[in-house]
Coordinates of C-alpha atoms in Angstrom, one line a residue:
M1 CA -55.6 26.9 31.6
D2 CA -58.5 24.6 32.9
Q3 CA -56.8 21.7 31.5
I4 CA -53.9 22.0 33.7
E5 CA -53.9 19.4 36.5
H6 CA -52.3 20.3 40.0
K7 CA -51.0 17.7 42.3
F8 CA -48.8 17.5 45.3
L9 CA -46.0 15.3 45.8
L10 CA -44.0 14.3 48.9
V11 CA -40.5 15.1 48.1
N12 CA -37.5 14.9 50.3
G13 CA -39.8 15.6 53.5
L14 CA -41.9 18.5 51.9
K15 CA -45.2 18.7 49.9
L16 CA -44.2 20.2 46.6
H17 CA -46.8 21.3 44.0
V18 CA -46.6 20.6 40.5
A19 CA -48.8 21.5 37.6
E20 CA -49.1 19.1 34.8
L21 CA -50.6 18.7 31.2
G22 CA -50.4 15.9 28.6
S23 CA -50.4 12.1 28.3
E24 CA -48.0 10.1 30.5
S25 CA -46.8 8.1 27.6
S26 CA -45.6 11.2 25.8
P27 CA -42.1 12.6 25.9
A28 CA -41.6 14.7 29.2
V29 CA -40.6 18.4 29.6
I30 CA -40.0 20.0 32.9
F31 CA -40.1 23.7 33.3
L32 CA -38.4 25.3 36.0
H33 CA -39.0 29.0 37.1
G34 CA -37.1 31.7 38.2
F35 CA -37.8 34.8 40.4
P36 CA -40.3 36.4 41.0
E37 CA -42.0 33.5 39.2
I38 CA -43.9 30.4 40.2
W39 CA -45.1 27.6 37.9
Y40 CA -47.8 30.1 36.5
T41 CA -45.0 31.8 34.5
W42 CA -45.0 29.0 31.9
R43 CA -48.8 29.1 31.4
H44 CA -48.4 29.7 27.6
Q45 CA -45.4 27.2 26.9
M46 CA -47.2 24.5 28.9
I47 CA -50.4 24.7 26.5
A48 CA -48.5 24.9 23.5
V49 CA -45.8 22.3 24.2
A50 CA -48.6 19.9 25.4
N51 CA -50.7 20.5 22.2
A52 CA -47.6 19.4 20.5
G53 CA -47.5 16.1 21.9
F54 CA -45.4 16.3 25.1
R55 CA -46.1 15.7 28.8
V56 CA -45.3 19.0 30.6
I57 CA -44.7 19.5 34.3
A58 CA -44.0 22.9 36.2
P59 CA -43.0 22.5 39.6
D60 CA -43.2 25.3 42.2
F61 CA -39.7 25.1 44.0
R62 CA -39.5 24.5 47.5
G63 CA -40.5 27.7 49.3
Y64 CA -42.1 29.3 46.4
G65 CA -46.1 29.2 45.3
L66 CA -48.1 26.4 46.6
S67 CA -44.8 24.3 47.7
D68 CA -44.1 23.9 51.3
S69 CA -41.2 25.9 52.7
P70 CA -38.3 24.2 54.4
A71 CA -38.1 24.2 58.2
E72 CA -35.1 26.7 57.9
P73 CA -35.4 28.8 54.7
E74 CA -32.1 30.6 55.3
K75 CA -30.3 27.3 54.9
A76 CA -32.0 26.5 51.6
S77 CA -29.6 25.7 48.6
F78 CA -29.3 25.2 45.0
D79 CA -28.5 21.5 46.0
D80 CA -31.8 21.0 47.5
L81 CA -33.6 22.3 44.3
I82 CA -31.4 20.0 42.1
N83 CA -32.4 17.2 44.4
D84 CA -36.0 17.9 44.6
T85 CA -36.1 18.0 40.7
A86 CA -34.4 14.5 40.5
S87 CA -37.2 13.4 43.3
I88 CA -39.9 14.8 41.3
L89 CA -39.1 13.1 38.1
D90 CA -38.7 9.7 40.0
S91 CA -42.2 10.3 41.7
L92 CA -43.7 10.9 38.2
A93 CA -41.9 7.7 36.8
I94 CA -40.1 9.9 34.2
S95 CA -36.8 8.5 33.2
K96 CA -35.8 11.1 30.5
V97 CA -36.8 14.6 30.2
F98 CA -36.4 18.0 28.2
V99 CA -35.5 20.7 30.7
I100 CA -36.7 24.2 29.8
A101 CA -35.5 26.9 32.7
K102 CA -35.7 30.7 33.1
D103 CA -33.5 32.9 35.1
F104 CA -32.1 31.2 38.1
G105 CA -33.8 28.0 37.1
A106 CA -30.9 27.6 34.6
M107 CA -28.6 27.3 37.7
V108 CA -30.8 24.3 38.7
A109 CA -31.2 23.1 35.1
Y110 CA -27.3 22.7 34.3
P111 CA -25.9 21.0 37.6
F112 CA -29.0 18.7 37.4
A113 CA -27.8 17.6 33.6
L114 CA -24.1 17.4 34.9
L115 CA -25.3 15.2 38.1
H116 CA -27.8 13.2 36.1
P117 CA -26.9 13.1 32.5
H118 CA -28.8 9.8 31.6
K119 CA -31.9 11.7 32.5
V120 CA -31.5 14.7 30.4
A121 CA -32.4 14.6 26.6
G122 CA -31.8 18.6 26.0
I123 CA -31.9 21.8 27.7
I124 CA -33.3 25.3 26.8
T125 CA -32.5 28.1 29.1
L126 CA -34.1 31.6 28.9
G127 CA -32.0 34.6 29.8
V128 CA -29.2 32.6 31.9
P129 CA -26.5 30.8 30.3
F130 CA -24.4 28.0 32.0
M131 CA -22.4 29.6 34.7
P132 CA -18.8 28.5 35.0
P133 CA -17.4 28.0 38.6
G134 CA -16.9 31.1 40.6
A135 CA -18.7 33.1 37.9
F136 CA -19.9 35.7 40.4
K137 CA -16.4 36.4 41.6
H138 CA -14.3 36.1 38.6
H139 CA -16.5 36.4 35.5
F140 CA -19.3 39.0 36.0
V141 CA -19.1 42.4 38.1
L142 CA -22.2 43.2 39.9
P143 CA -22.4 46.9 40.9
E144 CA -23.2 48.2 44.2
G145 CA -26.8 49.2 44.2
F146 CA -27.7 46.4 41.8
Y147 CA -30.6 44.4 43.2
V148 CA -28.7 41.1 43.3
R149 CA -26.1 42.9 45.6
R150 CA -28.5 44.4 47.8
W151 CA -30.8 41.2 48.3
Q152 CA -27.6 39.3 49.3
E153 CA -27.6 41.4 52.6
P154 CA -29.5 39.4 55.2
G155 CA -32.5 41.6 56.4
R156 CA -32.2 44.5 53.9
A157 CA -34.8 43.0 51.3
E158 CA -37.0 42.0 54.2
A159 CA -37.0 45.6 55.4
D160 CA -37.7 47.0 51.9
F161 CA -40.3 44.7 51.1
G162 CA -42.0 44.9 54.4
R163 CA -43.0 48.7 53.7
L164 CA -45.3 47.5 51.0
E165 CA -48.3 44.8 50.2
V166 CA -47.1 41.8 48.9
K167 CA -48.6 42.3 45.5
T168 CA -47.2 45.7 45.1
V169 CA -43.4 44.0 45.6
V170 CA -44.3 41.6 42.8
R171 CA -45.5 44.4 40.7
N172 CA -42.6 46.6 41.3
I173 CA -40.2 43.5 40.5
Y174 CA -42.0 42.6 37.2
I175 CA -41.8 46.5 36.2
L176 CA -37.9 46.7 37.1
F177 CA -36.9 43.5 35.5
S178 CA -38.9 44.5 32.3
Q179 CA -36.3 47.4 31.8
S180 CA -33.7 47.3 29.1
Q181 CA -31.1 48.8 31.4
M182 CA -29.7 47.9 34.7
Q183 CA -31.5 49.6 37.6
I184 CA -29.1 50.8 40.2
A185 CA -30.0 52.1 43.6
D186 CA -28.1 55.1 45.1
E187 CA -26.5 54.7 48.6
N188 CA -29.5 55.8 50.5
E189 CA -32.0 54.4 48.3
E190 CA -33.7 51.0 48.4
I191 CA -34.7 48.8 45.2
M192 CA -38.3 49.4 45.8
D193 CA -37.8 53.1 45.7
L194 CA -36.7 52.7 42.0
V195 CA -40.5 52.0 40.9
K196 CA -42.7 55.1 41.1
P197 CA -46.3 54.2 42.4
L198 CA -48.0 55.0 39.3
T199 CA -45.8 53.2 37.0
P200 CA -47.9 51.0 34.7
L201 CA -47.4 47.0 34.3
P202 CA -45.8 46.0 31.0
S203 CA -48.6 45.8 28.6
W204 CA -48.3 41.8 28.4
F205 CA -48.5 41.2 32.3
T206 CA -52.2 41.8 33.1
E207 CA -53.9 42.9 36.5
E208 CA -55.1 39.1 36.7
D209 CA -51.7 37.8 36.4
L210 CA -50.6 40.1 39.2
E211 CA -53.4 39.1 41.4
I212 CA -52.5 35.3 40.9
Y213 CA -48.6 36.0 41.7
G214 CA -49.4 38.3 44.5
A215 CA -51.7 35.4 46.2
L216 CA -49.0 32.8 45.7
Y217 CA -46.3 35.0 47.2
Q218 CA -48.5 36.0 50.1
K219 CA -48.8 32.5 50.9
S220 CA -45.1 31.6 50.6
G221 CA -43.3 34.9 51.6
F222 CA -40.1 35.8 50.1
Q223 CA -38.0 34.1 52.7
T224 CA -36.6 31.2 50.6
A225 CA -36.7 33.2 47.5
L226 CA -34.1 35.5 49.0
Q227 CA -31.9 32.8 50.0
V228 CA -32.1 30.7 46.7
P229 CA -31.1 32.2 44.5
Y230 CA -29.4 35.3 45.9
R231 CA -27.9 34.5 49.1
S232 CA -26.5 31.1 47.5
L233 CA -24.9 32.4 44.3
G234 CA -21.6 31.6 45.7
T235 CA -22.2 28.0 45.5
V236 CA -23.4 28.2 41.4
G237 CA -21.3 26.2 39.5
S238 CA -19.2 24.2 42.0
I239 CA -21.0 21.0 42.0
V240 CA -18.9 19.4 39.2
Q241 CA -15.2 19.6 38.5
D242 CA -14.4 20.5 34.9
P243 CA -18.1 20.8 33.8
K244 CA -19.2 20.0 30.3
I245 CA -22.9 19.9 29.1
E246 CA -23.0 17.5 26.3
V247 CA -26.7 17.3 25.4
P248 CA -28.2 19.6 22.6
T249 CA -28.7 22.9 24.4
M250 CA -30.3 26.3 23.6
L251 CA -30.2 29.7 25.1
I252 CA -33.0 32.2 24.3
I253 CA -32.2 35.8 25.1
G254 CA -34.2 39.1 24.7
N255 CA -32.4 41.7 22.8
E256 CA -33.5 44.2 25.5
D257 CA -32.8 41.8 28.5
Y258 CA -31.1 44.0 31.3
A259 CA -29.2 41.1 32.6
Y260 CA -26.9 41.4 29.3
K261 CA -25.8 44.8 30.6
V262 CA -24.0 43.1 33.6
P263 CA -20.4 43.6 32.7
G264 CA -19.0 40.6 31.3
M265 CA -22.1 38.7 30.6
D266 CA -22.9 39.7 27.0
E267 CA -19.2 39.3 26.0
Y268 CA -19.3 35.8 27.7
V269 CA -22.0 34.6 25.4
R270 CA -21.2 36.4 22.2
S271 CA -17.4 35.5 22.4
G272 CA -18.3 31.9 22.5
E273 CA -16.5 31.2 25.8
V274 CA -19.7 29.7 27.1
K275 CA -19.3 26.9 24.5
K276 CA -16.3 25.8 26.4
Y277 CA -18.6 24.3 28.9
V278 CA -21.8 23.9 26.7
P279 CA -20.3 22.9 23.0
N280 CA -23.6 22.0 21.5
L281 CA -25.2 25.4 22.4
E282 CA -27.3 27.4 20.0
T283 CA -28.2 31.0 21.0
V284 CA -31.4 32.6 19.7
Y285 CA -32.1 36.2 20.3
V286 CA -35.4 37.8 20.3
P287 CA -35.9 41.3 19.0
N288 CA -37.3 43.9 21.6
G289 CA -37.4 40.9 24.2
S290 CA -37.1 41.6 27.8
H291 CA -36.0 39.5 30.8
F292 CA -39.5 37.9 30.5
V293 CA -39.4 37.1 27.0
H294 CA -41.5 33.9 27.2
E295 CA -44.4 36.0 28.7
Q296 CA -43.9 39.1 26.6
F297 CA -43.7 37.2 23.2
P298 CA -45.2 33.6 24.0
D299 CA -46.1 32.7 20.5
H300 CA -42.6 33.6 19.0
V301 CA -41.0 31.7 22.2
N302 CA -43.2 28.7 22.0
Q303 CA -42.2 28.2 18.3
I304 CA -38.5 28.5 19.0
I305 CA -38.9 25.8 21.7
L306 CA -41.0 23.4 19.6
T307 CA -38.5 23.7 16.8
F308 CA -35.7 22.6 19.1
L309 CA -37.9 19.8 20.8
D310 CA -39.0 18.6 17.4
R311 CA -35.6 18.5 16.2
I312 CA -34.1 16.7 19.2
K313 CA -36.6 14.1 19.9
K314 CA -36.2 12.5 16.4

C-alpha cells in the first residue's frame, strides 16, 4: 500500500484524487469504484495488477473520497463521471486503457467505451452487466422497500443516515450489501434499521478498512453519492442509440451477490440477452462470492483479472 502514489488532477473545474501505481510506459488499467466505495476498494487489485506489469490508476469519482464535490451535487450526472474519466486519461497522457469497474462504475465504463471506443482495449465489470436503454423501467423490477427505491427519494436517505455516525452508515451498508438475499424494508422502516447494532462486519472487511472508508465519507458526505448513482438511474443507457460494445469484455459475478435476486437480472445474464449488446462477453461466476467479491476473495479475483488482461494485451 505504501507504494501507491496519490495525486490531484484539475479536471472539468474540480480537483479529483487519483491513486496510481506502476510504470508510465506500461499498459494502463483504470479502476472505477461503486458505492459505498472509493479508490481504496481496489487496494488488492491495484498491487497485483501493477506487479504483473501494468500501470494502474484508481480515481475517486467527483463527490467521493478525496475528490472535490461539484458545486451543485443534486445536479451531478453519469455524464459528468464519464467526461471526468476521459479527462483523467487525457491529463495522464493515456491514449488506451483497460477499464475495470465495480457496481455502478459499470454504468460509467460502458458508456465511456461507447463514446470513446478508440480509448478502450477491454472491459471487466464486477457485479453489474451492461444495462440496455430504459433498463430500470422495462427490464428489472425494483421492489418497494429495496434500498435503491428508497434512496431515490430526495431527503429520505439523508434523514435516515443523519441519525447515525458516518462510519456506522458505511458499516451498515457493507453488512447489508454482503448478504445473499435482497434486504427489503417494511413500509414504516428505514434502510439503516435493517442492520442490528451488534451485527459483525464481514470477516474479510477489517475495522481498519472501515476507519479508512469512514474518514473519507466524513469528508465527502453522501450528497453526490445519492445523486449518482441512485437519483440518476433513469439516464443510464440512453447515451448512444443502438449501443454495442465490441471490445473483449468480462463480467465477474459472485454466486451469492444479492443483486442477482433483482427480478429479471439473473435471467438477463444467463439467457444471453446481454450479449445482444456485448457480443464478446465472457461471464465468470465466483462460488460463495458476495457483492464485494473483489474484496472478499482478492487472490481469486486477481487471477481472473490477470488472465483476461494477459490474453487481451497480446
